[in-house]
XYZ file of C-alpha atoms in Angstrom:
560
model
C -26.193 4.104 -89.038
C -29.268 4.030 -86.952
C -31.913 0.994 -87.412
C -34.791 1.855 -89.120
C -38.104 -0.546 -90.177
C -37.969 -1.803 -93.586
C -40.850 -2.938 -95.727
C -40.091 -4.630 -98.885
C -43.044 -5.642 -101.188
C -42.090 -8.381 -103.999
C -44.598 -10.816 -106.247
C -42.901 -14.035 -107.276
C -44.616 -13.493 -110.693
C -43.201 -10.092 -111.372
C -40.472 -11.537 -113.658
C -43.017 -13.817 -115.276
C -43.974 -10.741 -117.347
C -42.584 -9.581 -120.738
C -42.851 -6.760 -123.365
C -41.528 -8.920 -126.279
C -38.311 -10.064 -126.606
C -36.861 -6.881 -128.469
C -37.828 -4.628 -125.854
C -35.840 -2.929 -123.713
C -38.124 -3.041 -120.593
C -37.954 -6.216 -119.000
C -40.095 -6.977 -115.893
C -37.229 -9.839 -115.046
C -34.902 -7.018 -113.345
C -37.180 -7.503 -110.278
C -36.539 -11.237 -109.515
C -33.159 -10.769 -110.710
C -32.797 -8.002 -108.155
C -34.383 -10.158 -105.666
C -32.126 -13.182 -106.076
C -29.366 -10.995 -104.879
C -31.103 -9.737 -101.886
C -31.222 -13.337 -100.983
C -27.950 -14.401 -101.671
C -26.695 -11.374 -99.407
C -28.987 -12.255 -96.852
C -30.889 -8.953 -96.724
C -34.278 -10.580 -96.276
C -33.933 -11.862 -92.991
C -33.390 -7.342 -91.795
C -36.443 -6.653 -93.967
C -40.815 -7.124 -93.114
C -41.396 -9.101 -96.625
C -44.637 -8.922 -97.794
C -46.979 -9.600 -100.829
C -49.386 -6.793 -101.600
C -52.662 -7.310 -103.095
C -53.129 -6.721 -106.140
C -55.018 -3.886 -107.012
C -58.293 -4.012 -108.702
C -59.933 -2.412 -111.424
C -62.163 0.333 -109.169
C -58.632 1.460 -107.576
C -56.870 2.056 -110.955
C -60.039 4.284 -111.600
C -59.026 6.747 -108.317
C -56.737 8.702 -110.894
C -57.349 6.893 -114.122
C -60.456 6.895 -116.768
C -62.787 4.320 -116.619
C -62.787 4.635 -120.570
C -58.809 3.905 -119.937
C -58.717 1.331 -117.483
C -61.638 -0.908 -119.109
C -59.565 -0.899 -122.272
C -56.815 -2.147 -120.500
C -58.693 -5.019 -119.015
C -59.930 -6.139 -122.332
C -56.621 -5.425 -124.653
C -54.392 -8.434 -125.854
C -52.572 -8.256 -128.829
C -54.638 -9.978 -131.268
C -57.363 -7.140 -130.458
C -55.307 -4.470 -129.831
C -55.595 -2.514 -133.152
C -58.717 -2.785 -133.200
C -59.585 -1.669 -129.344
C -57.004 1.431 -130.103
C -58.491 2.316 -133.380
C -55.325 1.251 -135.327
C -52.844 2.837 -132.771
C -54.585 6.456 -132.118
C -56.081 5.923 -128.498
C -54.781 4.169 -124.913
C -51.419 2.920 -126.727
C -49.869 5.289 -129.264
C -47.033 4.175 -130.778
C -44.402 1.127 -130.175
C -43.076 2.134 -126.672
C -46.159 0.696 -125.109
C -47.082 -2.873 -126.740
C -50.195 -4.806 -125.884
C -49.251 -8.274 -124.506
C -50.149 -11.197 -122.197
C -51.072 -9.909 -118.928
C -50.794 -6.517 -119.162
C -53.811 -5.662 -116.647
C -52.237 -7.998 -113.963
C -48.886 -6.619 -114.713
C -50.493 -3.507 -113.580
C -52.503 -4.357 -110.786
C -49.247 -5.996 -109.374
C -46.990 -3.009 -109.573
C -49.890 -0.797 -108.234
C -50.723 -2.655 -105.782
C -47.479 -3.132 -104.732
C -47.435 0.758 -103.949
C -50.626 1.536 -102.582
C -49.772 -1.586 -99.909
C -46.309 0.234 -99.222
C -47.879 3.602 -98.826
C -50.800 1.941 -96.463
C -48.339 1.195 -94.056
C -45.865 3.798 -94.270
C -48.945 6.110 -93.311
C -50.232 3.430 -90.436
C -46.506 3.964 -88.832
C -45.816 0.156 -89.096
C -42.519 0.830 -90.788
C -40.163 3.436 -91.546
C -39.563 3.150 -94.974
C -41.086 0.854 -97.722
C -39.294 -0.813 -101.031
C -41.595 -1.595 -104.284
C -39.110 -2.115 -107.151
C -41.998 -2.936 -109.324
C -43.392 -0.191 -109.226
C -41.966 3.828 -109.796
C -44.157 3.892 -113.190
C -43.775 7.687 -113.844
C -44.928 8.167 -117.485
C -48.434 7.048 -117.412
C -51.255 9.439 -118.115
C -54.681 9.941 -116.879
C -56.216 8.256 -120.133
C -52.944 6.934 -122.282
C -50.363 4.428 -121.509
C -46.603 6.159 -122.168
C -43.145 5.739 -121.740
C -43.378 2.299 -121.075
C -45.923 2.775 -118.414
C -49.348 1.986 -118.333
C -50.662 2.312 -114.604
C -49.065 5.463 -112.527
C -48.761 3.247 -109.195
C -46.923 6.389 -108.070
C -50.332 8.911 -108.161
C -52.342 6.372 -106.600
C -49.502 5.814 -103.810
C -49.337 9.636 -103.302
C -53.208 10.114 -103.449
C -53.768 6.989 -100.398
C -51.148 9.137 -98.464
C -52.788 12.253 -99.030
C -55.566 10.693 -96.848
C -53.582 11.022 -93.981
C -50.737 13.478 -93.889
C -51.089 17.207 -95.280
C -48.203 17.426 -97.953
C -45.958 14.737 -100.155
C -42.641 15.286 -101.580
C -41.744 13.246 -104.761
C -38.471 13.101 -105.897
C -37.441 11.378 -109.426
C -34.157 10.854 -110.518
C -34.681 9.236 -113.313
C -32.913 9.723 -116.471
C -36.536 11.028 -117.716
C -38.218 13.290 -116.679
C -41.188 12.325 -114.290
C -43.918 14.205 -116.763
C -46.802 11.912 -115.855
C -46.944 12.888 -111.744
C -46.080 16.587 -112.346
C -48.952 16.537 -114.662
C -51.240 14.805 -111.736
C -50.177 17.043 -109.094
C -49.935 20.405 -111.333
C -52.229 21.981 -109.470
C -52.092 21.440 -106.500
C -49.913 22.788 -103.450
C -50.043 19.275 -101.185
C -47.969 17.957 -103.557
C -44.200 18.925 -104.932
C -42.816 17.205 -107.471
C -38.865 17.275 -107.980
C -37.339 15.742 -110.869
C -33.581 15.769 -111.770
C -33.822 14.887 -115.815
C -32.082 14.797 -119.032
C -33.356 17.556 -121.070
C -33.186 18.730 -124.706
C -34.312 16.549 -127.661
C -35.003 13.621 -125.305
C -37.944 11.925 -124.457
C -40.625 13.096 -123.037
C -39.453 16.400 -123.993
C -41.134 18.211 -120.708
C -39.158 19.736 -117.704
C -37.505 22.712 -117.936
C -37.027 25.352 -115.440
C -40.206 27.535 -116.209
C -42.405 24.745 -115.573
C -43.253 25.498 -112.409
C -47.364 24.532 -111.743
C -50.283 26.145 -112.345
C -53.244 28.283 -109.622
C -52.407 26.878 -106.571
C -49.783 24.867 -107.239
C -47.791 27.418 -108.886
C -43.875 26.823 -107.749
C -44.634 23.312 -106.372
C -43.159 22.082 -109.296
C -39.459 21.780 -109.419
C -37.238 20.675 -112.909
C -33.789 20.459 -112.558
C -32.318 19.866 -116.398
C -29.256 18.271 -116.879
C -27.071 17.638 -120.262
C -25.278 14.487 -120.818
C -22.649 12.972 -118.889
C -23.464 14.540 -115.719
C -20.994 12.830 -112.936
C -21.162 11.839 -109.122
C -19.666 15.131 -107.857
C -21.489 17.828 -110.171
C -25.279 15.251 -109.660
C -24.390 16.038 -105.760
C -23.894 19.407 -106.254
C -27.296 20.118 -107.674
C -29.323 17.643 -105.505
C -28.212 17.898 -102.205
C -28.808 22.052 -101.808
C -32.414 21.871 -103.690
C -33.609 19.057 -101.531
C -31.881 20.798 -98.752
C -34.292 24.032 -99.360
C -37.356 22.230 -100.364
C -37.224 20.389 -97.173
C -37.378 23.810 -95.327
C -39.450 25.346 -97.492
C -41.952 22.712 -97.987
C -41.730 20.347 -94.727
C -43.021 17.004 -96.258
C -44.919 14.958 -93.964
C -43.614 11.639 -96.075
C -41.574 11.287 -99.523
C -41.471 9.084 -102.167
C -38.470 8.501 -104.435
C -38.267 7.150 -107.433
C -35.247 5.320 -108.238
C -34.763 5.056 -111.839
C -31.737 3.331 -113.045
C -31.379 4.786 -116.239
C -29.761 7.485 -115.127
C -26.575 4.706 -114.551
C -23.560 5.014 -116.407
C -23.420 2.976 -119.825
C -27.388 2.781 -119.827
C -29.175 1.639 -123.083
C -31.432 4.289 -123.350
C -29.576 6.902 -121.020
C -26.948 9.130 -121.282
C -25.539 10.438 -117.680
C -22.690 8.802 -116.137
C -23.995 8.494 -112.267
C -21.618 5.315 -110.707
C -24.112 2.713 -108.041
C -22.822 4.634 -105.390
C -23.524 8.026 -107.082
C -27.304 6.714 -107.678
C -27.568 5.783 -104.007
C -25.908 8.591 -102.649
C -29.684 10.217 -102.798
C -31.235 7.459 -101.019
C -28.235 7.493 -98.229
C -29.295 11.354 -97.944
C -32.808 10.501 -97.728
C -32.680 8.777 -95.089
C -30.498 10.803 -93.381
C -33.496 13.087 -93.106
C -35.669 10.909 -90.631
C -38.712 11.357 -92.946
C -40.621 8.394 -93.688
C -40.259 7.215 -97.555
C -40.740 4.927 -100.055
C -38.539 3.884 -102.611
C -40.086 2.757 -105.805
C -38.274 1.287 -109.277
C -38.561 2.943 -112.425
C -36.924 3.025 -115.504
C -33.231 0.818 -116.276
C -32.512 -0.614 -119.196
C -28.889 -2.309 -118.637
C -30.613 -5.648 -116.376
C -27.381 -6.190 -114.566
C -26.715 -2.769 -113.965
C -29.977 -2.073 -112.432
C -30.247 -4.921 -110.190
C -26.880 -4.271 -108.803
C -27.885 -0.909 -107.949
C -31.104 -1.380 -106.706
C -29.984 -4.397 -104.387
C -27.202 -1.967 -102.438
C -29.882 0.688 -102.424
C -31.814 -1.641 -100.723
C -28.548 -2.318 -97.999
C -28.530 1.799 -98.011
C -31.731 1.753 -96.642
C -31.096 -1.286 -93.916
C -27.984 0.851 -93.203
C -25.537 -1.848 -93.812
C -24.258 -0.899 -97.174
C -20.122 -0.947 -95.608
C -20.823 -4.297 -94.180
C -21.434 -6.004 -98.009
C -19.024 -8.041 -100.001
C -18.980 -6.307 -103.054
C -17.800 -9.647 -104.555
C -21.054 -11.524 -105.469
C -22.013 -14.544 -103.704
C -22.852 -17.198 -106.156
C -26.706 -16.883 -106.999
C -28.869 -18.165 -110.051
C -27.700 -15.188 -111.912
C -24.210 -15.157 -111.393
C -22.487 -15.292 -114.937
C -24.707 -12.566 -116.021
C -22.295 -10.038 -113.952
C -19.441 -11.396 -115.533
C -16.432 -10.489 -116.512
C -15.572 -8.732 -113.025
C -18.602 -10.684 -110.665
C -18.579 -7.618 -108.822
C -21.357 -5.053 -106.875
C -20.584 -1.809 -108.975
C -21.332 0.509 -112.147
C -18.310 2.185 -112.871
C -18.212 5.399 -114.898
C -17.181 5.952 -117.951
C -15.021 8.535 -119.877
C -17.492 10.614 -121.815
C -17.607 14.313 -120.995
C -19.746 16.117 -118.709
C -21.454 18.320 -120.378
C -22.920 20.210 -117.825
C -19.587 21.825 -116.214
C -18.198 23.285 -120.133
C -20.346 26.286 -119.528
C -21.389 26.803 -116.506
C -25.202 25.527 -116.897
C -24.988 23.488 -113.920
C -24.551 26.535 -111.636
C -27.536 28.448 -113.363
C -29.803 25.841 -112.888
C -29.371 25.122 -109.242
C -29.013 28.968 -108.549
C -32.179 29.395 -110.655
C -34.209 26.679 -108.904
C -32.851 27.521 -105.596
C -34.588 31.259 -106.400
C -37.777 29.585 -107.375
C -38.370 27.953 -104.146
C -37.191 30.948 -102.124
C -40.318 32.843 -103.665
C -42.669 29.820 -102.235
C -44.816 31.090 -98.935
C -44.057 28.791 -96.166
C -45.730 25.227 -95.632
C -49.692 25.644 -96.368
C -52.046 24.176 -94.045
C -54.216 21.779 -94.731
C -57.599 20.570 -93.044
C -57.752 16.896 -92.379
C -60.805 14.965 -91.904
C -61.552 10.744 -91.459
C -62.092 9.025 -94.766
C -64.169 6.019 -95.338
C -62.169 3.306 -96.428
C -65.452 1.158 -97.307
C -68.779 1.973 -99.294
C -71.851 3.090 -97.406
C -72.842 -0.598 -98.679
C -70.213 -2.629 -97.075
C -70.102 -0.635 -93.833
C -73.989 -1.724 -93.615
C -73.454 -5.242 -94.576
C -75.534 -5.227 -97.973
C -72.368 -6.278 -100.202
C -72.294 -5.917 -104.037
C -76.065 -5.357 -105.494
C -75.147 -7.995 -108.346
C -74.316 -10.374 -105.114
C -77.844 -9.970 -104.560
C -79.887 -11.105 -107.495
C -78.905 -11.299 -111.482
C -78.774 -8.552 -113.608
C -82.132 -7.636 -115.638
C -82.858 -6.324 -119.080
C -83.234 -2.584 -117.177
C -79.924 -2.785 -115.158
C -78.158 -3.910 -118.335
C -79.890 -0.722 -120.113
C -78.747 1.749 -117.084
C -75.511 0.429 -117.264
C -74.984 1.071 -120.756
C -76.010 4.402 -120.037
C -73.719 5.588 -117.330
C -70.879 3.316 -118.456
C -70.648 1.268 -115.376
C -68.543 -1.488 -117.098
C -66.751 -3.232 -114.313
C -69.855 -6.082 -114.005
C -70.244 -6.255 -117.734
C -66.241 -6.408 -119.201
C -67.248 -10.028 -119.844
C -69.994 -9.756 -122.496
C -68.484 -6.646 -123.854
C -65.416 -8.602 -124.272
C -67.343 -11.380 -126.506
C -65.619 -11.471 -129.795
C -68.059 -10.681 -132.769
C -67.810 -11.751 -136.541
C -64.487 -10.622 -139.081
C -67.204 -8.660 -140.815
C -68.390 -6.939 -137.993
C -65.746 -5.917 -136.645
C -64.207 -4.588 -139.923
C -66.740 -2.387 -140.358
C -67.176 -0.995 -136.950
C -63.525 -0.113 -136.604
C -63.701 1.150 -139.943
C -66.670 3.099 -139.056
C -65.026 4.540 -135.709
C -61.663 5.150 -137.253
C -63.466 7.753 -140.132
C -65.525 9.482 -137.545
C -62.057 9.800 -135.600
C -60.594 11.342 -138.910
C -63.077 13.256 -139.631
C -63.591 14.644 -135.454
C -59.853 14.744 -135.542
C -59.979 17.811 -138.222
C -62.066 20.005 -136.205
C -60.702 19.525 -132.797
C -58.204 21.976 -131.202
C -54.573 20.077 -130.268
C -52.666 21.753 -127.205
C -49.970 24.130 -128.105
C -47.047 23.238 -127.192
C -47.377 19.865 -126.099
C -45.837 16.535 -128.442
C -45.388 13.000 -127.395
C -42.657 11.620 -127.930
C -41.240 8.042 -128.306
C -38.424 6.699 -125.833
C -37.277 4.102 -128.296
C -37.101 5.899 -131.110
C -37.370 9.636 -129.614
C -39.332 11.166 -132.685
C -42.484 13.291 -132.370
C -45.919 11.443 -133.018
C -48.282 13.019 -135.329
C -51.231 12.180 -133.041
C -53.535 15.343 -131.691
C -54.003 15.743 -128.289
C -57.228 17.145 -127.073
C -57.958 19.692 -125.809
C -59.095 19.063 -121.795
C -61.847 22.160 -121.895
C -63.935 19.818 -124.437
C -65.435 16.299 -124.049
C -62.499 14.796 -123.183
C -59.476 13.140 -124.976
C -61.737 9.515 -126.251
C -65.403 10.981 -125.618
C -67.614 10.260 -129.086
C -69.399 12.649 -128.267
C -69.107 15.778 -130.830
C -66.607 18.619 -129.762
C -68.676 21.662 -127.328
C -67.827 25.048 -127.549
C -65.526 26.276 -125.470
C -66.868 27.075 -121.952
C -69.971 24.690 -122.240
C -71.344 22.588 -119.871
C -70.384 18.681 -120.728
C -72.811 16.683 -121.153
C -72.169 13.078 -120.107
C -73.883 11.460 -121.758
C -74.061 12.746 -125.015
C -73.031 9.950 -127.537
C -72.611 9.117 -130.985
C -72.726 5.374 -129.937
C -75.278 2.836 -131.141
C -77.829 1.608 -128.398
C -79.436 -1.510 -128.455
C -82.661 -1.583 -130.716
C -85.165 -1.442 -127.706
C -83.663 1.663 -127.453
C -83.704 3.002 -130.760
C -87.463 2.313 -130.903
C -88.442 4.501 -127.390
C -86.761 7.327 -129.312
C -88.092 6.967 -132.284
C -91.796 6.803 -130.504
C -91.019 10.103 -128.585
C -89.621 11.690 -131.930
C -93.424 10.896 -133.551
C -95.647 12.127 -130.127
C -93.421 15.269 -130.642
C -90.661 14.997 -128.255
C -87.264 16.421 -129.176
C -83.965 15.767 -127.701
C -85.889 14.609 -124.670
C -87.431 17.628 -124.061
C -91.284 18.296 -125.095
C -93.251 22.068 -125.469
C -96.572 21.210 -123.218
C -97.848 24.006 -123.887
C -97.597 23.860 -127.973
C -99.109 20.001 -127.305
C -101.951 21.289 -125.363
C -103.079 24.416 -127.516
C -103.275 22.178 -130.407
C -104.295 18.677 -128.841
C -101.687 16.884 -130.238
C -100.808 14.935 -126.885
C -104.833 13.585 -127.131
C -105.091 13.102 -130.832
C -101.736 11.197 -130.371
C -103.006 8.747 -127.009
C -106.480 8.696 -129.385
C -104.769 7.271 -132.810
C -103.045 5.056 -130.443
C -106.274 3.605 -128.855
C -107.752 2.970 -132.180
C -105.286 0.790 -133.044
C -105.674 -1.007 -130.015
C -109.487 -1.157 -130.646
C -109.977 0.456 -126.829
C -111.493 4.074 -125.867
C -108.817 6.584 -124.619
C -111.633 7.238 -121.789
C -111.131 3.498 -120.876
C -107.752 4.123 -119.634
C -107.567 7.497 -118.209
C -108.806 8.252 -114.924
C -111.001 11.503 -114.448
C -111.645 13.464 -111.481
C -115.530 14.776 -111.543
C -116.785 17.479 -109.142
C -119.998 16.468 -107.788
C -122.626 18.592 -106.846
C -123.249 20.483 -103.675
């Protein structure tokens, strides 16, 4: 095979991480995956490189500032609290609060928006993150065992240079949480060859397709259990085959999820490593530039086997490896066999008893023939740096302290990144009861009146049962806004809260409430007819002991 530039991101304190211990999804799959790469001697072919971490103001280029700030401040003592007893951010028991979590995230982001930085500056060819590939995670809610999607903020720093993306997931799940990003939109087209049918998340089929403009740049390939090497092949070679001329990527990004491995803990197909791989080996056949990205895998030895001779796919020297394994840190982990493979196993493929392999590629093959060919798109320069830092001035809070009126303004447009430290202050066991006791009954009691989205559950991968939590509807406030519901085709108003100000506050409002000011709004002419805006200024002065003449300044016309 021809030579091509490889990239491979890795933090040392990736595998430093962990869920809990009775968790399936352990962070340690990426050092162990490592190890191996350096016990075949990989490293040496590859440009390593550790990515920085990515900070709170990227996370917010796809996700809430409501979202991210909570995840900066969660831990697990405060966690029930800070998610109103498991109803917001982290629903459920797939996605546990614990030590780290925000760095966790800014690693495996970081990780990806590095890799797609210089797969766009044409420094390499293609570009290896195994931390990241976190394809569950919503615009305000962690999911699925993901908390940051490092794959939409990849996708969106690519978008600044090149016209259209293809993403590919072959995952065991389906990849709900980037179709839902790119839904929309016709620069992106998302692929994903899933499990489907009473599985988690429950999204994918055929019919979902996009929405407006990006109507048919969504592509769902279902698949029932035990699907093999030969019928997986089948299905993905011809669809990427037609997507490629229908769609003409500029750069794609493939996410490599390993749960999609025979004898999986939480997945059910029967794909053998070299099955898995046999989509990166056709990848790459394509010249494009890519990025290969992690994911789910829930079998540790399994998955770093497979990712570390995906990693030899893309150097192009996957016939050149022992598939005995070298002795490495690891090594009785692989046993009893010590060997570079996931075999398959003898459960039946589901997919070939009646024929529903055939309808959905035939199906999905007629979906994309409908598409119009490649759209154009009109690129421009975009500033990397703030209008600030191109001039020099830095950070305003660089400049001088913060005041009592910053502090107010901040509250008000919820500019929390230079304040997460005295929000974060822990208040009194009595306070906080209350409040959260407080919050939770307006929730309830919000909760009643609010529309959920039809047709549209979350479900849990552990356990794979619905959750009775409501969803919100996007027309309104939002899906965490305290603000009360708006009718439906309202303008938002953003800053509309039921929250409690400081008592400064309270008292301006309470003053423009007496001199006849209402919801910040006053009739001048009602205040003028009947002089209430001079009886007001004179009670005022009399309490002060001073003349309202004494402080107003009149304008006399003199004569001729």
């Amino acid at each position: 095979m021809s030579k091509r530039r490889v990239t491979y991101y890795y933090d040392p304190d990736v595998g430093a991480f962990t869920y809990g211990l009775s968790h399936p999804m352990k962070p340690q799959r990426m050092r162990i995956t490592h190890e191996l790469l350096t016990v075949y001697d990989m490293l040496p072919k590859m440009h390593i490189l550790r990515a920085k971490r990515a900070s709170a103001e990227t996370m917010t280029r796809f996700h809430t500032d409501e979202y991210v700030n909570f995840l900066t401040k969660v831990t697990p003592e405060n966690a029930q609290q800070l998610t109103y007893h498991g109803s917001r951010f982290l629903v459920g028991e797939d996605n546990p609060a614990f030590d780290g979590m925000f760095e966790f995230c800014s690693l495996s982001a970081g990780g990806s928006i590095a890799a797609a930085q210089r797969l766009m500056s044409g420094q390499t060819d293609i570009a290896i993150n195994w931390a990241g590939g976190l394809h569950h995670a919503k615009k305000r809610e962690a999911s699925g065992f993901c908390y940051i999607n490092d794959i939409v903020l990849a996708i969106l720093e690519m978008l600044r240079t090149v016209p259209r993306v293809l993403y590919i997931d072959i995952d065991c799940h389906h990849g709900d949480g980037v179709e839902e990003a790119f839904y929309t939109t016709n620069r992106v087209m998302t692929c994903s060859f899933h499990k489907f049918g009473e599985y988690f998340p429950g999204t994918g089929t055929l019919d979902d397709r996009g929405r407006g403009k990006g109507r048919g740049y969504a592509v769902n390939v279902p698949l029932k259990d035990g699907v093999t090497d030969e019928a997986y092949r089948s299905v993905f070679e011809p669809v990427i085959d037609k997507i490629l001329e229908v769609f003409q990527p500029s750069a794609i990004v493939l996410q490599c999820g390993a749960d999609s491995l025979s004898g999986d803990k939480l997945g059910c197909l029967n794909l053998t490593m070299q099955g898995h791989a046999s989509c990166v080996q056709y990848i790459r056949k394509k010249n494009i530039p890519f990025m290969l990205l992690g994911g789910g895998g829930y079998t540790v030895k399994n998955v770093a086997r497979t990712w570390t001779y995906e990693t030899a796919c893309a150097l192009g020297i996957e016939n050149e490896i022992d598939l005995n394994l070298p002795w490495n840190e690891y090594f009785e982990w692989f046993g009893p066999r010590y060997r570079l493979e996931v075999p398959a196993s003898n459960m039946d493929d589901m997919n070939m008893r009646d024929g529903s392999l055939d309808r959905v590629r035939e199906t999905a093959l007629r979906y994309l023939s409908q598409l119009r060919p490649a759209p154009s798109v009109g690129l421009q320069d975009v500033p990397r740096e703030s209008i600030g830092e191109h001039l020099g001035i830095g950070n305003a809070y660089e400049q001088a302290p913060l005041d009592e009126l910053d502090e107010t303004l901040a509250q008000h447009t919820k500019f929390v990144y230079n304040l997460q430290e005295k929000a974060a202050q822990p208040t009194s066991p009595s306070e906080s009861e209350s409040d959260s006791d407080t919050s939770l009954a307006r929730t309830r009691s919000r909760s009643r009146r609010r529309q959920t989205r039809a047709g549209k559950t979350r479900m849990s991968l552990l356990t794979g049962e619905c959750l009775d939590v409501p969803r919100l509807e996007e027309g309104g406030h939002g899906y965490y806004d305290l603000a009360g519901c708006a009718p439906h085709g309202a303008k938002r108003r953003f800053f509309q809260s039921a929250a409690r100000w400081e008592s400064a506050l309270d008292c301006a409002l309470a003053e423009r409430e007496r001199a006849g000011v209402r919801s910040g709004r006053a009739d001048v002419g009602a205040l003028m007819m009947n002089g209430a805006g001079y009886r007001g200024a004179a009670e005022e002065a009399s309490v002060r002991g001073t003349d309202v003449g004494e402080d107003m300044d009149v304008d006399t016309e003199e004569d001729g």
